[in-house]
Amino acid sequence: MKDHLRIGILGLGVVGSGTIQVLAAQRAKIKEQTGMNVSIVKALIRPAEDKKQFADEHGIELTSELADIVEDATLDVVIELIGKVHPAKEFIAQALKNGKHVVTANKDLIAQHGVELVEIAKENNVSLFYEASVAGGIPILRTLTTNYLADEITNIRGIVNGTTNYMLTKMLENGTSYEEALAQAQALGFAESDPTNDVDGIDAAYKMVILTQFAYGMDVALSDLEIQGIRGLSDKDVLQAQKFGYEIKLIGESVKADETISVSVGPALVPKTHPLASIKNEFNGVFINSTGIDQSMFYGPGAGSLPTATSVISDVAAIAKNISLGIDAPQFNEYRRPLQLTAPEANYAKYYFAVTTSADFTADALTALLANEKVQINELAQEIGETNRFMVITESINRLQLAAVEAAIAKQGTLERRMRVMEA
Ligand code: HSE
């Protein structure tokens, strides 16, 4: 019987080197629990990279040739940690076709091409696991496929990007500038190599696509999501949200209503009393409403070397266990339902608007403008001066009402920011 799992790893960056360390620390326990000796024996690096000392310390052979790993018949598993879609997609496809199980942390790739890669894995009777792709160190995906089998999820709301949560925390608590906060998140290894996807909400959107698939079995495309980032978020809105009793967080929402779903990412007003409001720095939180458990929250580091690497090695351990139990290469998630998106008239939320107008436009005029669209204002604050700035929170409205309100506001002033407001 097979008792040794040999692994090749693609990439020895922040998470790659952490993965080597985590396996070194946990190898004995994994052997005890799975009966398998697990070792990472080869690593793919770029030709210019100097990883010799690290590799020697861990008994790893270095190569810059993909074929040395994906065509090595003695390797059972390939861990992909180079990130982004290309060439990671081709590398993974080749590894799967050559009969290797694959573990990846690549959310960009799984969110956009996961369905296709899972098909290749199935055809080749190997597993494709990606626990680390969502919320770093939080074991959320496998939990959804196991414990939530007995439950029905009605919505998932989460802080799933560590970089932006770190930035928002530092900007609010220390008065750090946007640029400085981003530089710190990059220096700490939380941000993507190009942080555009972090600050523009794309990274969080990838994770919400994956969470949605696990929660409802529906394959939602990135183009089905409304996505906003934190770029250009004004201090005025952060402070006014505080006065209204909220924290601003970059929130991903995946909400089910009558067998339809709506998924979005954007800065949102989170009531200070809500558990997600207390999540600071690079930490992530995934808050689930379901018919059985009711409310649950999963909290932990959403980025960083060792937390993410721990999720990677947990996938490796799952593969080792499956092999030792003689279980035939299962896929991560077999739950599939046809995608049904919530119609605009059924998609309800409360909204925060920041509107600037000329000095002669009054709060009463704004209230009347929204009333004309049959939308009531629940909260209103104003800064009166050479121009006026109004900050309001509406009652719960649907997307058609939202579009009508935005069009009406645009005739009288400038809509500077619109954000969803979470229920308590
Ligand atoms: N840049 C990502 C984040 C890394 O900040 O959450 C983890 O996916």
Tab-separated table of C-alpha atoms in Angstrom, residues 96 100-103 121-122 124-129 319 322 327-332:
chain	number	residue	atom	x	y	z
A	96	LEU	CA	-4.080	17.230	-13.780
A	100	LYS	CA	-1.442	14.581	-10.350
A	101	HIS	CA	-3.711	15.888	-7.629
A	102	VAL	CA	-3.513	19.670	-7.473
A	103	VAL	CA	-3.726	22.054	-4.524
A	121	ALA	CA	-9.566	16.803	-12.723
A	122	LYS	CA	-12.594	14.497	-12.952
A	124	ASN	CA	-8.191	12.276	-14.967
A	125	ASN	CA	-9.462	10.860	-11.691
A	126	VAL	CA	-7.549	13.283	-9.490
A	127	SER	CA	-8.602	15.926	-6.941
A	128	LEU	CA	-8.374	19.707	-7.259
A	129	PHE	CA	-8.514	21.395	-3.837
A	319	ILE	CA	-5.499	14.122	-0.279
A	322	ASN	CA	-8.281	9.994	0.820
A	327	ILE	CA	-11.232	6.911	-1.602
A	328	ASP	CA	-11.245	7.595	-5.306
A	329	ALA	CA	-10.168	11.221	-5.954
A	330	PRO	CA	-13.235	13.192	-4.810
A	331	GLN	CA	-13.773	16.781	-5.967
A	332	PHE	CA	-13.957	19.622	-3.472
